[in-house]
Structure formats: structure tokens, C-alpha cells
Amino acid sequence: MIKKYVYGNPFSTEAAVENIIPSEDSIPYFEADGQGNFTLTLAENDIVYGLGEQIRGINKRGWEYVNWNYDNPNHHEDARSLYGSHNFIIISGAETFGAFFDYPGKMTFDIGYTKRSEMHIHAESSDIAVYIITGEDEKDIVKQFRKLIGRSYIPPMWAFGYGQSRWGYKDEKDIRNAAEGYRAAGIPLDSIYLDIDYMENYKDFTVDNKRFPDLKKLTAEMKADGIHLVPIIDAGVKIEEGYDVYEEGVSNNYFCKNAEGGDFVGAVWPGKVHFPDFLNPAAREWFGKKYEVLTSIGIDGFWNDMNEPAIFYTEDRLADTLSEIEKLASGNMGIDEYFRFTGMVAGLNGNIGDYDKFYHNINGEMVNHSTVHNLYGMNMTRSAFEALEKIEPEKRTLFFSRSSYIGAHRYGGIWQGDNKSWWSHILQSMQQLPALNMAGFLFTGSDTGGFGCDTTEDLVLRWLQYSLFTPLFRNHAAEGTRDQELYRFSTVQAMGEMIKIRYSLIPYLYSEFLKAALNNEMMFRPLSFDFPNDEDSLNTDDQLLLGNELMIAPVYKQNAKGRCVYLPEEMMMVRMRKHDDFDTEILPRGHHYVRAELEELVFFIRSKKMIPVCKPANSTDKIDWNSITYLGYADCTYTLYKDNGISPNPEDSLEITELR
């Protein structure tokens, strides 16, 4: 059952697609003061799930989370805000229920941080809608919530292949070298990503004709080899006379405004930019149509970035900072002056005060950006999705975004942000998956190998062994870091085998994704969701159930040659070094130390279940679905979901087959 409680005059975020009549009763469970504050007493054994992309484990107790979309590449344990804001939680205990706080501005969730036995939730204003969801268990609550917010985005099937990306592929030669490197090594590959280097001076919907003299030809060449090019699109539009996107945006008032009514000026990669007003339907439609510049030359996938929106600086804050620095530099900088100096410079990027300086035109009313901040990235992806539904209505286009709010899951996926080449970020990514699935985000994954910092060979190999199970499977690295294309490492053969294993698992992974999307379910779940009365399952947060048949327990520690694994039931352990070379062993319920050498993949098939596997191919379009065999227990069945992988409505070509 879902009940809605309305306080004040909340902004319509369009996160929910079902119309729930507001209740006139007092909100249950929470004490609410009508001023945006909600308090709940937590029992000692209560578990709090959710908050989507936030960090610090599957159980969110013990920390303060600030849902404010923020460009933060340093995902340390003390991070309070990341790129997305997903205000949905489940409190699991003597009374289990879900709560969605539909509020587009800054929200703070103090979940036992100030006082362990109390949860304090605070919205910046009193205008908020709250949905309380009760049901049979956590999975039922999630299913109801997912129905409330609408069906999850389903990408084309080729998006389930392996992708290679790097900020620093400067020209066509770099793209061809990457493709040739993978093909020469015999490693499957479905996509290569174009970061900001392909643009002319970082201008959206332009191509640098010196570096990429014929992107249409390059796109066709790559696609003939089963490789899709996926360019980046950023939120900021460069201020430059003669640039059509800039001039059209200015003349039609499609950009966000400052307090005086002029176009707001921020700065990102191109320097000074204007930000499209994605909350204005006319501006959203205009910007979305611009994607045709690239789809017309064969591009069929995009990733939207910098759309929190990230702001490197604003003109007035930069001027004030430079003036203060000049004063400091003219004197003797002691410790106080030095820290003030460094703090001022660091405070330019993403300064929360800058978001109070611009406005959106919403139904003729000027609305301050800070009050709707968390909706910006969602509506950028919506802009592209809705436009491509009209431009190319016969097929799906790949979309995923860095910034999001609940509701964005209907328009595209997300990647888990600009992570680091840290061992802890394997675990962090895995722990984010269930909460993201709860919030509707099924097409997601982390930058394999880590985006920032120099990676290591063993880290890449272990990361592959985790992320080969995630729907979005992309190797991405930052400019200036160590090259991390798989063919560059001495363990290239082992890495290639991990990719081949991924391709052999695509029938299962794609099938489970379709089931989760079409049936409003989770693809990744904590053990406790299926084994709620098992205390060890409740306390396990470094293993996940994947679909109804698998459990994953990746190795995420440097130099480890195994790990402890808890089995809540008897399971079949599968040990793979190659896609066609594996051993299986039945392990009883309980705690086990499982050996896992660096070049071995270990995962688990649940009791009396099996999964479909196929022969790997160089790209998803070459997979032979007639080659499917089965891995797992004998004398059981599997329900296979399959469609043609491209029709916008999967039901139009959906095949459901009982495999025995």
C-alpha cells in the first residue's frame, strides 16, 4: 500500500507516474513538524536500505548523507554528496516500510549520525511530498515503489557488451589503435567512447575536423566491425559568437537566467558557458533535437556529463577570489593566511552559493535553481531521450548520465561517477548496486579499473571479475593516468578470458535485466532480501544476489588469493579461468574460505538452479543464441527472456522460453 502526504506546495518533480491522492491522516512512523523535518526512533537492530548512489555500505546507519548532486570525484568515506540524489529508503525491522521524500532541493539524512537511535531527515523548505509504502517484505515494497515511478530504461542489447573509454583519445588514430589493439588480442569489444577531445574547443554538437576529419566514415568503419562510437555531451554551452547552439539559445531565451534577467554565466571545460534551462519544456525540446547532428552520421549512443551542473567558477566569485589572493600575496602569509588562500581557490569549484545565482523559467515563473537543483541532470537526459524517440523512433539509443534524480531511470542509465583506481572502489560500487536498483536504475556500473589515479594490473583484473556482472561494463580512465586498455598488460590473456566470460553470460544477464525492468524488480539484491531471518545474511554486505540464480562475492583486496564467503543455502561454486574451462563444486550452507587466484573468476549458482551460457563472440551482434548450453544443477529449469535488442518496446519482440 502506498500513501502520500503533502506539506505546503511541493514542486512537481515528475518522479512519480501514478497519481496518488494525498492522505488527510498524519504521516505514520515519523514525527513531522510541517517545516521539512522528519524524525524516527530506530531500534538497535533496524536496518536502513536505500539512498541510491550514496556510499558507506548497504546498511546506511551511522552517517549523515546530503542529497545534493555534486561533482565529487573523491569518494572517500567522509563524502556526504555524490552525483545523484535518490531520496528513497526502506527501514527494515519489527515494522518494515519504505519512504520516498519527493523533494528536488537539498535534503539531509542523518541516519544515526548525531544519535545512533534516531533518524533525522531535513528538507531545506517545508514544501515536500512524502510517500509511505508498506508491504509483505522489502522486495514487495520495492516493487510497489518501482511501479509508482515508472518502468526502467532498457538500452539496446549491444550496450551489454564491453566498452573501452579514455579521456585522452585525441584523434581518429587513437580510436583506431584502440580498436585494433583489442581485435589483435582477440578480446571482444562493442563500444569505444569519445570524451571531450572529439569536440571543437569543447563545444557541444561539434566535431574537431582536424582531429576527426570524417567522423561519419569512422563511425561506419567501426560499426562494420561491431563497434559503436559513444560521444560525450556536456551541459554547458560555450559562449562564442557564430556558434549556432549558443546563438539559438540566446535568441530564444533557452538558457538559465541570472537575477537581473540576463543569461547566467558559469565556467566549465570551454571556459565561460551558459546552461540550457532543461526544466523549460521548450528549451528541453530544442537541446534534444541537437543530438541529430550526431545521429545523422550513425551515432547511436551518448553519455551526458557535467550535468549536476558542474561549475568550475562564476565570474564574480573568481574576481573576488583573485582580489583577495592579491591582498594575501602582498603580505606575509602565515598559517592562517595560507589556509585561507588554499580554501578560497578550492572553493571556486562547485561552490554551493553559486547555485543561488541563477533561475529557471517554469511555466512563466522564475524559480531559483537551488530549489530544484537535483532535477537538472535528469532533465538533460530526458531532453535527449524524448528527442530521439522522435528522431529515430524505430530503435533504442544508448543513454546514460552522471547526474540523476529518481525519475531519470525512465530516460537512461547512470554510471557511478568519476571514481578512482582504488581497491575500496570495487566494494563501494558493488554496495551501491542494490540501492540504485531500488530507485529504478538498472543500467549502471562503475568505471572498470578506476577513472582517476594510476591503476595496477591486478586491480584491473580483479575489477573485471566484479564488473563483468554489471549491465554497464566500461573501462574508463582519466587523461594523465596510466594507460589501462587490456591489451597493454602482461596478463592480457587472462583479462581477455574475463571479457569472453562476460559475453558467454550475456544471455543470462540480459534476460535478468529484462525481467527486472518489465516486472519492476531488482537485478541486484542484498542477501537479506531473500533470507530475512538469517542473521549472517543480514550482516553480509560484500556479496550480492544477481537475478534469481547467481550470487557474486568478488575479491576486492590487494594481493588477496581468496576470501571468506557466506552461503545462506547450499550453492554450486563455479571456478573459471576460461569461458570454456571451469570446475564446479557443491558447498553446504555456512561460512567458507574460498581460494581465488588472480586469474580465476569465482561465482555461485543458487541451489537447484541453472543459468544459460553461450559461446562468446567479438561483439554482441555476433552472439549465436542457438549455442546456448546450461551451467548449474541438473533437472531444473530457467525462464529465458529475449527480445530483438533494439525495438523501443521490448514486448513487441519479447520471447519467453522455459529452458530445461
XYZ file of C-alpha atoms in Angstrom:
660
model
C 0.000 0.000 0.000
C 1.228 3.485 -0.881
C 0.073 6.607 0.922
C 1.035 10.160 0.015
C 1.429 13.044 2.456
C 1.751 16.597 1.206
C 3.258 19.522 3.107
C 2.972 23.051 1.782
C 3.116 23.437 -2.002
C 5.706 20.962 -3.293
C 7.335 21.355 -6.697
C 6.222 18.734 -9.213
C 9.364 16.709 -9.901
C 7.515 14.225 -12.149
C 9.346 11.417 -10.359
C 6.069 9.542 -9.833
C 3.959 8.455 -12.786
C 0.998 7.194 -10.753
C -1.415 9.681 -9.249
C -1.809 9.026 -5.532
C -4.482 11.107 -3.794
C -2.904 12.773 -0.737
C -3.961 11.366 2.632
C -5.547 13.614 5.210
C -4.181 11.473 8.038
C -0.990 12.249 9.932
C 2.096 10.603 8.494
C 2.868 7.290 10.256
C 6.204 6.241 11.775
C 7.761 9.726 11.586
C 7.286 12.784 13.733
C 6.796 15.645 11.283
C 6.797 19.325 12.217
C 5.481 20.678 8.908
C 8.742 22.576 8.395
C 10.599 19.938 6.400
C 11.772 17.918 9.423
C 11.017 14.236 9.954
C 12.226 12.228 12.955
C 12.125 8.497 13.565
C 13.315 6.410 16.508
C 15.474 3.497 15.363
C 15.576 0.198 17.215
C 19.009 -1.315 17.771
C 18.583 -3.915 15.039
C 16.807 -1.780 12.442
C 18.486 -1.726 9.050
C 18.156 1.237 6.697
C 18.470 0.457 2.992
C 18.462 2.848 0.068
C 19.611 6.365 -0.892
C 20.702 5.133 -4.312
C 24.205 6.264 -5.169
C 25.280 7.145 -1.644
C 28.291 5.402 -0.091
C 29.068 3.616 3.209
C 27.710 0.140 2.728
C 24.334 -1.433 2.098
C 23.037 -0.565 5.592
C 23.062 3.228 5.737
C 23.018 3.571 9.532
C 25.690 5.647 11.231
C 26.334 8.514 8.812
C 24.910 11.797 7.575
C 24.064 11.931 3.872
C 23.390 15.149 1.981
C 21.432 14.620 -1.225
C 22.736 17.447 -3.358
C 24.039 16.497 -6.807
C 27.718 17.329 -6.658
C 30.777 16.851 -8.860
C 32.860 14.914 -6.354
C 35.481 12.510 -7.779
C 36.944 11.763 -4.340
C 34.584 9.166 -2.952
C 36.207 8.862 0.463
C 34.271 7.538 3.419
C 33.637 11.097 4.572
C 31.790 12.034 1.355
C 28.269 13.230 2.028
C 27.175 14.060 -1.535
C 27.798 12.407 -4.887
C 26.401 12.885 -8.391
C 22.846 11.666 -7.833
C 20.104 12.240 -5.275
C 17.747 9.343 -4.648
C 15.564 10.052 -1.608
C 14.134 6.560 -1.149
C 14.782 4.438 1.932
C 13.482 1.250 3.484
C 13.531 0.840 7.246
C 13.662 -2.887 7.987
C 12.901 -4.128 11.469
C 9.963 -5.009 13.666
C 7.992 -2.769 11.318
C 9.266 -2.613 7.752
C 8.258 0.186 5.402
C 9.576 2.385 2.620
C 9.655 6.174 2.411
C 10.180 8.392 -0.626
C 10.816 12.073 0.069
C 9.981 13.757 -3.210
C 11.900 16.982 -2.910
C 14.225 18.427 -5.599
C 16.432 20.613 -3.408
C 18.982 19.839 -0.728
C 17.995 17.086 1.705
C 19.912 15.785 4.702
C 19.508 12.251 6.036
C 21.041 11.911 9.499
C 20.675 8.157 9.984
C 22.023 7.572 13.450
C 24.905 10.003 12.938
C 24.082 12.561 15.624
C 22.451 9.927 17.817
C 22.541 6.276 16.859
C 18.955 5.608 17.884
C 17.466 8.465 15.861
C 16.934 9.335 12.222
C 16.571 12.998 11.362
C 15.582 13.992 7.832
C 15.621 17.637 6.832
C 14.466 19.359 3.651
C 15.579 22.927 3.002
C 11.965 24.065 2.721
C 8.651 22.860 4.087
C 7.214 22.162 0.607
C 7.546 18.417 0.202
C 5.605 15.287 -0.740
C 6.282 12.057 1.154
C 5.191 8.577 0.108
C 4.981 5.818 2.720
C 4.948 2.270 1.335
C 4.042 -0.848 3.279
C 4.057 -4.398 2.007
C 4.854 -8.040 2.655
C 8.621 -7.517 2.726
C 11.421 -5.376 1.288
C 11.068 -6.833 -2.212
C 7.339 -6.144 -2.268
C 7.929 -2.563 -1.112
C 10.488 -2.042 -3.872
C 8.110 -3.494 -6.458
C 5.346 -1.094 -5.410
C 7.730 1.868 -5.441
C 9.082 0.966 -8.856
C 5.545 0.793 -10.221
C 4.913 4.244 -8.726
C 7.903 5.790 -10.511
C 7.606 4.013 -13.862
C 9.441 1.422 -15.896
C 13.214 1.466 -16.009
C 15.064 2.388 -19.183
C 16.102 -0.535 -21.372
C 19.170 0.066 -23.569
C 19.972 -1.653 -26.858
C 21.451 -5.111 -26.413
C 24.834 -4.009 -27.776
C 25.202 -1.816 -24.678
C 25.717 -5.023 -22.680
C 28.994 -5.604 -24.498
C 32.367 -4.427 -23.260
C 33.274 -0.762 -23.768
C 36.642 0.985 -23.894
C 36.926 4.641 -22.937
C 39.601 7.178 -22.124
C 39.706 10.908 -21.651
C 42.666 11.473 -23.914
C 41.798 9.748 -27.189
C 42.844 12.806 -29.162
C 42.105 11.800 -32.756
C 40.947 9.129 -35.168
C 44.283 7.365 -34.903
C 43.825 6.831 -31.170
C 40.360 5.346 -31.761
C 41.620 3.033 -34.481
C 44.587 1.993 -32.350
C 42.284 1.030 -29.501
C 40.016 -0.977 -31.793
C 42.953 -2.695 -33.479
C 44.575 -3.441 -30.125
C 41.501 -5.271 -28.887
C 40.876 -7.139 -32.111
C 44.542 -8.196 -32.364
C 44.404 -9.512 -28.812
C 41.207 -11.424 -29.575
C 39.266 -9.544 -26.905
C 35.557 -8.842 -27.605
C 34.585 -5.175 -27.840
C 31.269 -3.441 -28.578
C 31.944 0.242 -27.978
C 34.601 2.946 -27.837
C 33.802 6.193 -26.082
C 34.640 9.683 -27.277
C 35.413 12.046 -24.415
C 35.647 15.833 -24.730
C 38.624 15.663 -27.128
C 36.429 14.958 -30.168
C 34.709 18.345 -29.892
C 35.833 21.600 -31.437
C 37.009 23.613 -28.432
C 34.679 21.648 -26.125
C 31.528 22.859 -27.885
C 28.517 20.527 -27.768
C 27.382 19.014 -31.073
C 30.573 19.969 -32.886
C 33.441 17.830 -34.170
C 37.083 18.896 -34.383
C 37.674 18.398 -38.106
C 41.445 18.350 -37.710
C 41.424 15.505 -35.212
C 38.368 13.768 -36.659
C 38.222 14.799 -40.334
C 35.451 12.316 -41.198
C 33.613 11.108 -38.108
C 30.806 9.705 -40.258
C 33.241 7.451 -42.095
C 34.972 6.437 -38.862
C 31.612 5.610 -37.285
C 30.670 3.425 -40.239
C 34.039 1.659 -40.228
C 33.783 0.901 -36.527
C 30.174 -0.257 -36.785
C 31.089 -2.616 -39.633
C 33.453 -4.242 -37.136
C 30.749 -4.412 -34.452
C 31.995 -1.369 -32.540
C 29.739 1.576 -31.661
C 31.187 5.040 -31.016
C 29.630 6.750 -27.981
C 30.349 10.505 -27.695
C 30.028 12.618 -24.578
C 27.678 15.614 -24.333
C 28.241 18.214 -21.597
C 25.697 20.530 -20.013
C 27.476 23.862 -20.501
C 27.185 25.656 -23.878
C 30.217 27.732 -24.817
C 29.688 31.478 -25.160
C 31.013 32.162 -28.659
C 29.684 34.355 -31.447
C 28.888 32.340 -34.560
C 28.316 29.091 -32.631
C 24.781 28.072 -33.561
C 23.855 26.381 -30.289
C 24.914 29.457 -28.334
C 23.183 31.926 -30.651
C 19.925 29.955 -30.848
C 19.848 29.549 -27.086
C 20.330 33.271 -26.521
C 17.812 34.412 -29.124
C 15.114 32.050 -27.848
C 15.754 32.516 -24.119
C 16.621 28.846 -23.686
C 19.356 29.449 -21.106
C 19.094 29.797 -17.340
C 18.891 33.410 -16.186
C 20.659 35.463 -13.544
C 18.836 37.635 -11.014
C 18.799 40.587 -13.426
C 17.204 38.561 -16.235
C 20.316 38.091 -18.330
C 21.788 34.739 -19.270
C 23.687 33.248 -16.334
C 27.424 32.767 -16.899
C 29.376 29.925 -15.332
C 32.538 28.169 -16.453
C 33.440 24.572 -17.292
C 35.652 22.950 -19.978
C 35.211 25.631 -22.700
C 35.618 28.456 -20.197
C 32.543 30.676 -19.907
C 29.265 28.949 -20.668
C 25.519 29.271 -20.431
C 23.422 26.426 -19.049
C 20.366 25.261 -21.019
C 17.194 25.534 -18.977
C 16.295 21.840 -19.040
C 13.300 22.415 -16.773
C 11.732 24.526 -19.533
C 9.973 22.124 -21.963
C 10.727 24.334 -24.986
C 14.426 24.513 -24.130
C 14.490 20.794 -23.416
C 12.968 20.034 -26.823
C 15.388 22.405 -28.573
C 18.501 20.908 -26.973
C 17.297 17.349 -27.565
C 16.916 17.944 -31.278
C 20.611 18.855 -31.439
C 21.550 15.206 -30.890
C 20.503 14.647 -34.507
C 23.769 16.314 -35.541
C 25.453 13.103 -34.389
C 22.744 10.503 -35.001
C 22.639 11.638 -38.625
C 26.199 10.352 -39.069
C 25.485 6.995 -37.481
C 25.992 7.602 -33.763
C 23.552 5.586 -31.643
C 24.783 6.094 -28.096
C 25.584 9.031 -25.785
C 26.775 9.730 -22.277
C 25.734 13.004 -20.635
C 28.285 14.559 -18.290
C 28.933 17.614 -16.108
C 25.180 17.897 -15.584
C 24.860 18.419 -11.838
C 25.589 21.030 -13.290
C 29.306 21.244 -12.524
C 30.570 24.830 -12.254
C 34.312 25.476 -12.149
C 33.761 29.117 -11.216
C 31.495 32.113 -11.708
C 32.788 35.485 -12.843
C 32.008 37.386 -9.664
C 33.399 34.730 -7.308
C 36.553 34.436 -9.423
C 37.040 38.209 -9.354
C 36.557 38.344 -5.580
C 38.931 35.415 -5.082
C 41.668 36.946 -7.247
C 41.323 40.239 -5.417
C 41.679 38.543 -2.018
C 44.631 36.455 -3.222
C 46.388 39.616 -4.387
C 45.970 41.083 -0.916
C 47.240 37.908 0.739
C 50.217 37.622 -1.602
C 51.310 41.185 -0.875
C 51.837 40.381 2.780
C 53.414 37.651 4.871
C 51.287 34.514 4.518
C 51.332 32.660 7.813
C 49.369 29.522 8.521
C 46.005 31.275 8.781
C 46.524 33.231 5.576
C 47.850 30.155 3.754
C 44.827 28.032 4.608
C 42.540 30.877 3.686
C 44.339 31.129 0.331
C 44.084 27.422 -0.471
C 40.498 27.277 0.756
C 39.436 30.154 -1.482
C 40.915 28.521 -4.575
C 39.422 25.105 -3.763
C 36.100 26.772 -3.012
C 35.680 28.048 -6.554
C 34.669 24.653 -7.938
C 31.074 23.670 -7.223
C 30.568 26.400 -4.656
C 27.084 25.833 -3.324
C 26.443 29.579 -3.169
C 26.755 29.849 -6.948
C 23.627 27.769 -7.430
C 21.567 30.504 -5.771
C 22.574 32.908 -8.540
C 20.552 31.556 -11.444
C 16.965 30.764 -12.317
C 14.705 28.563 -14.412
C 11.656 29.634 -16.375
C 8.963 27.203 -15.259
C 5.518 27.985 -16.642
C 6.438 31.654 -16.824
C 7.673 31.792 -13.226
C 11.349 32.362 -12.405
C 12.394 29.595 -9.986
C 15.730 29.711 -8.168
C 17.985 26.870 -9.260
C 18.900 25.726 -5.752
C 15.291 24.801 -5.032
C 15.227 22.369 -7.993
C 18.944 21.603 -8.291
C 18.721 17.819 -8.217
C 16.412 17.729 -11.263
C 18.879 19.291 -13.699
C 20.771 16.208 -14.862
C 17.597 14.146 -15.002
C 16.012 16.614 -17.396
C 19.098 16.781 -19.585
C 18.847 13.034 -20.158
C 15.097 13.384 -20.615
C 15.801 16.004 -23.269
C 17.876 13.555 -25.295
C 15.630 10.540 -24.722
C 12.414 12.267 -25.757
C 14.023 13.838 -28.822
C 15.492 10.551 -30.041
C 12.124 8.854 -29.605
C 11.008 11.162 -32.455
C 14.250 11.333 -34.453
C 14.829 7.576 -34.512
C 11.552 6.039 -33.333
C 12.345 2.592 -34.680
C 15.209 1.822 -32.313
C 16.664 2.287 -28.830
C 19.540 4.677 -28.288
C 22.082 4.218 -25.516
C 21.875 6.967 -22.896
C 23.486 7.230 -19.531
C 24.230 10.171 -17.314
C 26.398 11.243 -14.411
C 23.778 13.262 -12.533
C 20.296 11.990 -11.699
C 17.192 12.102 -9.534
C 14.502 9.455 -9.131
C 12.577 9.526 -12.400
C 15.722 9.785 -14.529
C 15.733 5.974 -14.617
C 12.955 6.159 -17.228
C 15.185 8.005 -19.710
C 18.606 6.409 -19.350
C 21.099 4.701 -17.119
C 23.833 6.190 -14.984
C 27.422 5.357 -14.349
C 28.625 5.595 -10.777
C 30.693 8.701 -11.331
C 34.353 9.604 -11.573
C 35.820 7.000 -9.258
C 39.475 6.236 -8.513
C 41.799 3.309 -9.131
C 41.386 2.264 -5.511
C 40.630 -1.221 -4.275
C 37.938 0.171 -1.993
C 36.023 1.417 -5.022
C 35.308 -2.120 -6.196
C 33.464 -2.740 -2.944
C 31.876 0.705 -2.966
C 30.446 0.181 -6.432
C 29.031 -3.217 -5.510
C 27.382 -1.843 -2.375
C 25.688 0.906 -4.405
C 24.006 -1.507 -6.820
C 21.044 -2.671 -4.663
C 20.051 0.859 -3.646
C 20.327 2.061 -7.247
C 18.118 -0.841 -8.364
C 15.636 0.071 -5.628
C 15.446 3.565 -7.126
C 14.884 2.187 -10.640
C 18.423 2.477 -12.002
C 19.146 -0.897 -13.565
C 21.553 0.068 -16.348
C 24.511 1.067 -14.229
C 28.098 0.189 -13.419
C 31.422 1.683 -12.383
C 34.452 2.772 -14.396
C 36.314 -0.533 -14.524
C 39.929 -0.185 -13.445
C 39.183 3.212 -11.926
C 38.960 6.601 -13.634
C 41.371 8.730 -11.607
C 44.865 7.747 -10.387
C 47.213 5.164 -11.875
C 45.751 1.694 -11.918
C 47.603 -1.585 -11.431
C 47.427 -4.807 -13.375
C 45.997 -6.848 -10.534
C 43.417 -4.174 -9.729
C 42.165 -4.168 -13.325
C 41.901 -7.953 -13.357
C 40.011 -8.114 -10.066
C 37.772 -5.240 -11.134
C 36.912 -7.084 -14.347
C 35.911 -10.094 -12.264
C 33.369 -7.909 -10.499
C 32.110 -5.621 -13.247
C 31.676 -8.338 -15.859
C 28.420 -8.960 -13.973
C 27.151 -5.337 -14.145
C 24.928 -4.187 -17.045
C 27.174 -1.210 -17.901
C 30.651 -2.661 -18.460
C 33.111 0.085 -19.365
C 36.844 0.585 -18.843
C 37.429 4.326 -18.418
C 40.483 6.339 -17.389
C 41.383 9.993 -16.947
C 43.859 11.957 -19.008
C 47.330 11.829 -17.476
C 46.820 8.455 -15.819
C 48.390 5.170 -16.785
C 47.066 3.566 -19.964
C 44.680 0.787 -18.998
C 43.464 -0.774 -22.227
C 43.510 -4.503 -21.504
C 45.874 -5.401 -24.334
C 48.658 -3.350 -22.712
C 49.069 -5.687 -19.734
C 51.138 -8.853 -19.379
C 48.019 -10.669 -18.144
C 46.200 -9.779 -21.372
C 45.240 -13.413 -21.966
C 43.570 -13.699 -18.550
C 41.862 -10.321 -18.990
C 40.621 -11.387 -22.397
C 39.164 -14.527 -20.881
C 37.231 -12.436 -18.357
C 35.686 -10.487 -21.236
C 34.834 -13.710 -23.047
C 33.183 -14.995 -19.884
C 31.106 -11.812 -19.825
C 29.948 -12.442 -23.391
C 29.125 -16.059 -22.573
C 26.945 -14.777 -19.693
C 25.044 -12.187 -21.769
C 22.013 -14.481 -22.300
C 21.618 -14.662 -18.521
C 22.490 -11.036 -17.737
C 20.274 -9.605 -20.478
C 17.419 -11.930 -19.527
C 17.609 -10.942 -15.845
C 17.790 -7.272 -16.808
C 14.621 -7.559 -18.901
C 12.830 -9.376 -16.077
C 13.830 -6.680 -13.587
C 12.752 -3.858 -15.915
C 9.493 -5.355 -17.120
C 8.429 -6.691 -13.707
C 9.600 -3.764 -11.534
C 12.126 -5.901 -9.702
C 15.745 -5.637 -8.608
C 18.537 -7.250 -10.593
C 20.958 -6.984 -7.642
C 19.805 -7.647 -4.081
C 21.376 -7.931 -0.639
C 21.335 -11.466 0.730
C 18.994 -10.260 3.466
C 16.203 -9.553 0.953
C 15.924 -13.262 0.160
C 16.990 -14.599 3.563
C 15.432 -12.127 6.032
C 15.529 -14.470 9.018
C 19.184 -15.383 8.575
C 21.327 -13.225 10.863
C 24.501 -13.842 8.858
C 22.738 -12.704 5.679
C 21.627 -9.534 7.464
C 25.261 -8.795 8.303
C 26.748 -9.585 4.878
C 27.348 -6.536 2.700
C 30.138 -7.645 0.345
C 28.157 -10.255 -1.574
C 25.088 -9.794 -3.788
C 22.384 -11.902 -5.333
C 22.193 -11.370 -9.094
C 18.821 -12.289 -10.504
C 17.275 -15.408 -9.063
C 20.120 -17.780 -9.858
C 23.507 -16.240 -9.032
C 25.448 -14.883 -6.085
C 28.623 -12.859 -6.574
C 31.367 -12.375 -3.998
C 34.236 -10.540 -5.708
C 37.772 -10.231 -4.386
C 38.414 -6.566 -3.611
C 41.652 -6.568 -1.614
C 45.171 -6.179 -2.934
C 47.243 -9.389 -3.108
C 44.370 -11.499 -1.762
C 44.251 -15.021 -3.141
C 40.821 -15.767 -1.788
C 38.189 -14.500 0.580
C 35.628 -15.571 3.146
C 32.175 -16.208 1.696
C 28.889 -16.857 3.460
C 26.372 -19.169 1.790
C 22.830 -18.775 3.154
C 21.925 -22.028 1.426
C 23.720 -24.801 -0.396
C 25.235 -23.445 -3.614
C 27.314 -24.573 -6.563
C 30.672 -22.798 -6.676
C 31.907 -22.161 -10.217
C 35.611 -21.563 -10.742
C 36.606 -20.263 -14.194
C 39.951 -19.476 -15.794
C 38.499 -19.536 -19.307
C 34.992 -19.305 -20.659
C 35.133 -22.981 -21.624
C 37.312 -24.260 -18.792
C 35.690 -24.405 -15.382
C 35.236 -26.527 -12.293
C 32.176 -26.785 -10.098
C 31.775 -27.867 -6.505
C 28.707 -28.097 -4.274
C 29.279 -26.255 -0.993
C 26.957 -26.548 2.011
C 25.293 -23.631 3.757
C 27.667 -21.755 6.045
C 30.937 -19.833 6.126
C 33.750 -20.820 3.782
C 37.177 -19.572 2.864
C 37.230 -19.702 -0.926
C 40.504 -19.690 -2.804
C 40.529 -17.390 -5.853
C 43.809 -16.948 -7.675
C 44.371 -13.699 -9.532
C 43.439 -15.157 -12.903
C 40.382 -17.048 -11.630
C 36.769 -15.965 -11.566
C 34.667 -17.493 -8.802
C 30.897 -17.127 -8.512
C 27.989 -19.145 -7.157
C 24.824 -20.717 -8.560
C 21.978 -20.994 -6.089
C 20.576 -24.339 -5.015
C 18.600 -26.257 -7.661
C 19.049 -23.542 -10.268
C 20.861 -23.173 -13.577
C 21.841 -20.384 -15.953
C 22.090 -20.171 -19.746
C 25.535 -19.571 -21.258
C 26.655 -19.278 -24.860
C 29.787 -19.179 -26.938
C 31.457 -15.744 -26.757
C 31.820 -13.580 -29.860
C 33.801 -10.497 -30.862
C 30.689 -8.351 -30.395
C 27.117 -8.830 -29.229
C 25.700 -8.857 -32.764
C 27.753 -11.990 -33.464
C 26.471 -13.963 -30.466
C 24.923 -17.242 -31.518
C 21.887 -17.675 -29.273
C 21.472 -21.160 -30.690
C 24.718 -22.116 -28.971
C 23.151 -21.810 -25.517
C 24.033 -24.507 -23.034
C 23.392 -24.655 -19.295
C 25.524 -24.287 -16.225
C 24.294 -25.304 -12.797
C 22.223 -28.007 -11.161
C 20.711 -30.830 -13.189
C 16.973 -31.385 -13.602
C 15.910 -27.763 -13.169
C 14.557 -25.023 -15.413
C 15.334 -21.430 -16.363
C 12.933 -18.869 -17.827
C 14.784 -17.025 -20.596
C 13.677 -13.521 -21.613
C 14.921 -12.366 -25.004
C 13.912 -9.686 -27.485
C 15.463 -8.343 -30.665
C 17.622 -5.955 -28.643
C 16.672 -2.813 -30.496
C 12.885 -2.228 -30.647
C 11.829 0.652 -28.359
C 9.091 -1.507 -26.862
C 10.628 -4.842 -25.805
C 7.211 -6.527 -25.620
C 6.921 -6.206 -29.404
C 9.582 -8.890 -29.878
C 9.750 -10.495 -26.446
C 10.267 -14.248 -26.352
C 9.839 -16.101 -23.055
C 11.215 -19.617 -23.160
C 11.316 -22.297 -20.492
C 14.728 -23.925 -20.754
C 15.178 -27.432 -19.315
